[in-house]
Structure formats: structure tokens, C-alpha cells
Amino acid sequence: MPTELTEPVTYYLDAGDDFIILNNLLEKNLKIRFEGYQCLSCGQDLPIFAQGMCKKCYFESPQVGEWVMKPELSQAHLGIEDRDLSYEQNVQLQPHIVYLAKTSDIKVGVTRKSQVPYRWIDQGADEALPILETPNRFLAGQAEVLIKQHITDKTGWQKMLKGVQSDKDIIQVREQIKKHLNDELLTYWLDDSQPVIITYPVIKHPEKVKSINLKKIPEFERKLTGIKGQYLIFDDGNVFNVRNHSGYIINLSF
């Protein structure tokens, strides 16, 4: 879902020729019906394997190389190709931000500078703080490897959707993290960055969370009561991860 950092966050749904402002659908019944697949890479009507792609594209497309999830494996700065060197250089050899994000706990993450603050919104962060800016993905990955020895790099999605939030001070965590970085990485340290506070269009956080999968439930209708991260939250505690259903063709009515 494309987003805009407003208060609260504005969520959009790509409807082909137009966009739907999902915030306007709060407290309305949404009916979602699975219609088919369209691989985000080849465009064919093939079952989605992962990340919006069919199985063949998932193992061949440069968009989902191992370095995407593990930035420390990036090699474009060495001129070494994984799947497509031109694509990898374009993505990897640009400024990257290493950040702390407060979801259910404080976690570390890496994103391209151009993806700030959208990456934080995607994760449902209530607060985010850039701590390093590196010239490429590899160096950001190296920093993340060191930092995640001391704090998590995972989002507790169920707690995040329930509105459970860490009481740790993100600035204090930043100062603790700084002690674990080497001199090379500290040259990219951001001393003056300030936390970004993010609010979401949630009327009520669910007490219990259950995820809807269109492979198991191809059609459902429920009242929308919130949007956080990449999740639609419904009044009965069911949630729908829009990002996990990339490549699915759906019929949406309300």
C-alpha cells in the first residue's frame, strides 16, 4: 500500500487506473474476493511463490536476491554480480539508512534513504530514528550485523497490531548501540538525528490477532477498524496483510 506521512498516516490502494484512500473506508464493511494471480515480475497468471512473484521469477529476478534481506551480502561495490549487476549497482550503490524503530520493541533495520519514512510505516513503527547514513548497502548491512547482536532486527507483528509498545527510550538505545560500532562505521554516525513519531488510522487495537490468508479463505467480508503497517485490521480481530498478498488479483467492494 502506498503511504503518506500525515497525522495519521494516509494509506492508498492501487486500483489500476486510480487510487483508493483506505482511510475513508474505516468503519465500513469491506468485501475482498480472490480473483487470480499476476506475477510482479513476468506478469503471468501463475501461483505466487513469495514476494509477489511466481517460483521461477523468485529464484531468477534481481529484485529478490539474497542481499535484499541480508544487506551484508551485497557485492555490487566490488563489481560482483549476483543476478544482474546493473540493477544491483543501481539499488545497492546509493545512500542507505541504518535506523532504530519502536514497534513492540526497539529493533534495528536498513533501508535506502529514498525509502524513508515509508519503510518505517510498512513496519508499523510508532517511532523511528536514523542512526547511520552509509554510501552503499554493504556498509549498512555490516552495521546491522553488529547492532543485532545487542537488539532484535525483527518486528513482533502481533504485538504491534495490538498496540503493545516498548517503554525504552530510543535515544538512550542509540547511545548504547554506538559503543558497539567500529571506527569505520562511526564515520557515518548521525549525532543530530531526531525521532520521527508516526501515528496510524486505528480506531481500536484488537485484543487477539488472527491473520487471513486468501489461499485458505478466498472471500471474506468484515468491518475495517484500522490500518497499521501493511495490515488491514477488522472489528473481529482478523487482520489482512496486504504486502503478503502482492501479486494477487482481488475484487474489492464496500
Short mmCIF file of C-alpha atoms in Angstrom, two decimals:
data_model
loop_
_atom_site.label_atom_id
_atom_site.label_comp_id
_atom_site.label_asym_id
_atom_site.label_seq_id
_atom_site.Cartn_x
_atom_site.Cartn_y
_atom_site.Cartn_z
CA MET A 1 0.00 0.00 0.00
CA PRO A 2 1.46 3.39 -0.93
CA THR A 3 1.52 5.71 2.08
CA GLU A 4 1.92 9.35 3.00
CA LEU A 5 3.34 10.55 6.33
CA THR A 6 0.43 12.55 7.64
CA GLU A 7 -1.19 12.52 11.07
CA PRO A 8 -2.37 9.83 10.99
CA VAL A 9 -0.68 8.09 8.06
CA THR A 10 -2.70 8.16 4.83
CA TYR A 11 -2.99 4.78 3.11
CA TYR A 12 -3.73 4.26 -0.57
CA LEU A 13 -4.64 1.12 -2.53
CA ASP A 14 -3.58 0.88 -6.17
CA ALA A 15 -6.74 0.19 -8.14
CA GLY A 16 -5.13 0.19 -11.57
CA ASP A 17 -6.18 3.46 -13.15
CA ASP A 18 -6.79 5.16 -9.81
CA PHE A 19 -6.06 5.03 -6.07
CA ILE A 20 -8.46 4.34 -3.23
CA ILE A 21 -7.88 6.29 0.01
CA LEU A 22 -8.30 3.50 2.51
CA ASN A 23 -8.64 5.85 5.49
CA ASN A 24 -12.03 6.83 4.08
CA LEU A 25 -13.22 3.22 4.39
CA LEU A 26 -12.81 2.99 8.18
CA GLU A 27 -15.95 1.65 9.86
CA LYS A 28 -17.23 0.33 6.54
CA ASN A 29 -17.68 -3.29 5.55
CA LEU A 30 -15.08 -4.44 3.05
CA LYS A 31 -15.62 -7.47 0.86
CA ILE A 32 -12.46 -8.97 -0.61
CA ARG A 33 -12.60 -11.79 -3.15
CA PHE A 34 -9.61 -13.57 -4.66
CA GLU A 35 -9.70 -13.47 -8.50
CA GLY A 36 -6.32 -14.78 -9.65
CA TYR A 37 -2.60 -14.09 -9.82
CA GLN A 38 -0.31 -11.71 -11.69
CA CYS A 39 3.41 -12.18 -11.04
CA LEU A 40 5.02 -8.81 -10.32
CA SER A 41 8.00 -9.75 -12.48
CA CYS A 42 6.76 -11.64 -15.56
CA GLY A 43 3.10 -10.59 -15.32
CA GLN A 44 1.80 -14.11 -15.91
CA ASP A 45 -1.16 -15.71 -14.16
CA LEU A 46 0.96 -18.13 -12.13
CA PRO A 47 0.68 -19.06 -8.45
CA ILE A 48 2.60 -16.60 -6.28
CA PHE A 49 5.55 -18.26 -4.55
CA ALA A 50 6.87 -15.34 -2.46
CA GLN A 51 7.19 -11.53 -2.51
CA GLY A 52 4.60 -11.19 -5.27
CA MET A 53 6.47 -13.44 -7.71
CA CYS A 54 5.98 -16.85 -9.26
CA LYS A 55 8.51 -19.52 -8.31
CA LYS A 56 10.66 -19.10 -11.43
CA CYS A 57 10.93 -15.33 -11.06
CA TYR A 58 11.57 -15.55 -7.34
CA PHE A 59 14.73 -17.56 -7.98
CA GLU A 60 15.83 -15.53 -11.01
CA SER A 61 14.78 -11.89 -10.54
CA PRO A 62 17.45 -9.49 -9.22
CA GLN A 63 14.73 -7.77 -7.19
CA VAL A 64 14.71 -10.61 -4.68
CA GLY A 65 18.36 -11.60 -4.44
CA GLU A 66 19.59 -12.78 -1.04
CA TRP A 67 21.22 -9.39 -0.43
CA VAL A 68 17.76 -7.80 -0.22
CA MET A 69 17.03 -9.49 3.12
CA LYS A 70 20.70 -9.69 4.10
CA PRO A 71 22.34 -6.37 3.14
CA GLU A 72 25.71 -7.59 4.38
CA LEU A 73 25.82 -9.94 1.37
CA SER A 74 25.78 -7.02 -1.09
CA GLN A 75 28.68 -7.16 -3.56
CA ALA A 76 27.88 -4.51 -6.16
CA HIS A 77 30.50 -2.23 -4.60
CA LEU A 78 33.07 -4.86 -5.63
CA GLY A 79 31.64 -5.13 -9.15
CA ILE A 80 30.48 -8.69 -8.42
CA GLU A 81 27.17 -9.77 -9.95
CA ASP A 82 24.55 -11.78 -8.10
CA ARG A 83 21.78 -11.88 -10.74
CA ASP A 84 22.00 -8.59 -12.65
CA LEU A 85 24.94 -6.30 -11.87
CA SER A 86 23.39 -3.19 -13.45
CA TYR A 87 20.26 -3.50 -11.32
CA GLU A 88 22.27 -4.35 -8.20
CA GLN A 89 24.58 -1.37 -8.64
CA ASN A 90 21.60 0.93 -9.09
CA VAL A 91 19.99 -0.24 -5.85
CA GLN A 92 23.00 -1.04 -3.67
CA LEU A 93 25.28 1.88 -4.57
CA GLN A 94 23.12 4.64 -3.15
CA PRO A 95 22.78 6.15 0.33
CA HIS A 96 21.32 3.78 2.92
CA ILE A 97 19.97 4.48 6.38
CA VAL A 98 20.51 2.26 9.40
CA TYR A 99 17.72 3.04 11.84
CA LEU A 100 16.07 2.11 15.10
CA ALA A 101 12.31 1.57 15.06
CA LYS A 102 9.98 1.21 18.00
CA THR A 103 7.25 -1.32 17.32
CA SER A 104 6.56 -3.82 20.12
CA ASP A 105 10.25 -3.44 20.98
CA ILE A 106 13.11 -1.38 19.58
CA LYS A 107 14.61 -3.03 16.52
CA VAL A 108 17.36 -2.23 14.03
CA GLY A 109 16.79 -2.08 10.30
CA VAL A 110 18.28 -0.97 6.98
CA THR A 111 16.62 0.86 4.12
CA ARG A 112 17.53 3.01 1.16
CA LYS A 113 17.46 6.69 2.07
CA SER A 114 14.86 7.20 -0.66
CA GLN A 115 12.52 4.82 1.22
CA VAL A 116 12.43 6.94 4.38
CA PRO A 117 9.85 7.16 6.02
CA TYR A 118 7.87 4.60 4.00
CA ARG A 119 9.85 1.62 5.27
CA TRP A 120 9.12 2.63 8.85
CA ILE A 121 5.42 2.93 8.11
CA ASP A 122 5.43 -0.50 6.44
CA GLN A 123 6.74 -1.99 9.68
CA GLY A 124 4.16 -0.25 11.83
CA ALA A 125 6.79 1.71 13.76
CA ASP A 126 5.38 4.20 16.27
CA GLU A 127 8.75 5.92 16.42
CA ALA A 128 11.85 5.75 14.21
CA LEU A 129 15.35 7.18 14.45
CA PRO A 130 18.08 7.19 11.76
CA ILE A 131 21.45 6.39 13.35
CA LEU A 132 23.81 5.99 10.36
CA GLU A 133 23.85 7.06 6.74
CA THR A 134 26.18 4.96 4.58
CA PRO A 135 27.09 5.38 0.89
CA ASN A 136 26.07 1.81 0.00
CA ARG A 137 24.03 -1.17 1.15
CA PHE A 138 27.01 -3.31 2.13
CA LEU A 139 28.23 -0.92 4.82
CA ALA A 140 24.71 -0.53 6.19
CA GLY A 141 24.48 -4.31 6.34
CA GLN A 142 27.77 -4.54 8.21
CA ALA A 143 26.46 -2.10 10.81
CA GLU A 144 23.20 -4.02 11.14
CA VAL A 145 25.07 -7.29 11.75
CA LEU A 146 26.94 -5.71 14.67
CA ILE A 147 23.90 -3.99 16.14
CA LYS A 148 21.59 -7.02 16.02
CA GLN A 149 23.94 -8.80 18.38
CA HIS A 150 22.50 -6.47 21.01
CA ILE A 151 18.92 -5.72 19.91
CA THR A 152 16.43 -7.50 17.67
CA ASP A 153 16.04 -6.99 13.93
CA LYS A 154 12.53 -8.49 13.91
CA THR A 155 9.09 -6.90 14.28
CA GLY A 156 6.68 -8.62 16.66
CA TRP A 157 3.76 -8.11 14.29
CA GLN A 158 1.04 -9.41 16.59
CA LYS A 159 2.09 -7.18 19.48
CA MET A 160 2.49 -4.28 17.06
CA LEU A 161 -1.10 -4.69 15.88
CA LYS A 162 -2.35 -4.95 19.46
CA GLY A 163 -0.75 -1.60 20.20
CA VAL A 164 1.83 -3.03 22.60
CA GLN A 165 4.75 -0.60 22.71
CA SER A 166 8.19 -0.71 24.31
CA ASP A 167 8.80 1.76 27.15
CA LYS A 168 12.50 2.05 26.22
CA ASP A 169 13.85 5.46 25.24
CA ILE A 170 15.00 5.29 21.62
CA ILE A 171 17.69 7.98 22.14
CA GLN A 172 19.19 6.06 25.05
CA VAL A 173 19.22 2.88 22.98
CA ARG A 174 21.03 4.77 20.21
CA GLU A 175 23.78 5.83 22.63
CA GLN A 176 24.17 2.28 23.90
CA ILE A 177 24.44 0.97 20.34
CA LYS A 178 27.15 3.49 19.46
CA LYS A 179 29.58 1.76 21.82
CA HIS A 180 29.49 -1.43 19.72
CA LEU A 181 30.46 0.08 16.35
CA ASN A 182 33.96 0.25 14.92
CA ASP A 183 35.73 3.45 13.86
CA GLU A 184 34.97 2.96 10.16
CA LEU A 185 31.22 2.71 10.73
CA LEU A 186 31.24 5.59 13.21
CA THR A 187 32.31 7.91 10.39
CA TYR A 188 28.72 7.52 9.14
CA TRP A 189 27.12 8.10 12.54
CA LEU A 190 24.24 10.62 12.76
CA ASP A 191 24.56 12.51 16.02
CA ASP A 192 21.87 15.10 15.42
CA SER A 193 19.01 12.98 14.10
CA GLN A 194 15.70 13.22 15.93
CA PRO A 195 12.96 10.60 16.37
CA VAL A 196 10.10 10.60 13.90
CA ILE A 197 6.73 9.96 15.56
CA ILE A 198 4.21 8.05 13.44
CA THR A 199 0.50 7.64 14.15
CA TYR A 200 -1.88 5.31 12.35
CA PRO A 201 -5.59 5.34 11.46
CA VAL A 202 -6.65 2.79 14.07
CA ILE A 203 -10.00 3.16 15.83
CA LYS A 204 -9.38 0.22 18.14
CA HIS A 205 -6.48 -2.18 18.54
CA PRO A 206 -7.55 -5.84 18.64
CA GLU A 207 -7.06 -7.88 21.81
CA LYS A 208 -6.40 -11.04 19.80
CA VAL A 209 -4.99 -11.21 16.29
CA LYS A 210 -5.68 -13.77 13.58
CA SER A 211 -4.31 -13.42 10.05
CA ILE A 212 -6.44 -14.01 6.94
CA ASN A 213 -4.78 -15.86 4.04
CA LEU A 214 -6.56 -15.74 0.68
CA LYS A 215 -5.27 -19.21 -0.23
CA LYS A 216 -7.31 -20.57 2.67
CA ILE A 217 -10.14 -18.02 2.74
CA PRO A 218 -10.64 -16.79 -0.86
CA GLU A 219 -13.52 -14.48 0.05
CA PHE A 220 -14.44 -12.60 3.21
CA GLU A 221 -16.39 -9.57 4.41
CA ARG A 222 -15.63 -7.65 7.59
CA LYS A 223 -15.74 -4.12 9.04
CA LEU A 224 -12.49 -2.16 8.74
CA THR A 225 -11.44 -0.62 12.08
CA GLY A 226 -7.79 0.21 11.49
CA ILE A 227 -4.73 0.20 9.26
CA LYS A 228 -1.20 -0.21 10.60
CA GLY A 229 2.00 -1.33 8.93
CA GLN A 230 0.78 -3.21 5.87
CA TYR A 231 -2.21 -4.65 7.70
CA LEU A 232 -5.93 -4.03 7.44
CA ILE A 233 -7.48 -4.53 10.89
CA PHE A 234 -11.07 -5.71 11.21
CA ASP A 235 -13.55 -5.43 14.07
CA ASP A 236 -13.38 -9.14 14.95
CA GLY A 237 -9.58 -9.19 15.41
CA ASN A 238 -8.84 -10.65 12.00
CA VAL A 239 -6.13 -8.85 10.03
CA PHE A 240 -5.14 -8.92 6.37
CA ASN A 241 -1.53 -8.39 5.32
CA VAL A 242 -1.71 -6.54 2.01
CA ARG A 243 2.03 -6.83 1.32
CA ASN A 244 1.94 -10.62 1.76
CA HIS A 245 -0.70 -10.75 -0.98
CA SER A 246 1.32 -8.85 -3.58
CA GLY A 247 0.68 -10.43 -6.98
CA TYR A 248 -2.87 -11.44 -6.04
CA ILE A 249 -5.72 -10.04 -8.11
CA ILE A 250 -8.66 -9.20 -5.88
CA ASN A 251 -12.12 -7.76 -6.19
CA LEU A 252 -12.76 -5.16 -3.50
CA SER A 253 -16.22 -3.81 -2.76
CA PHE A 254 -17.56 -1.66 0.04
#
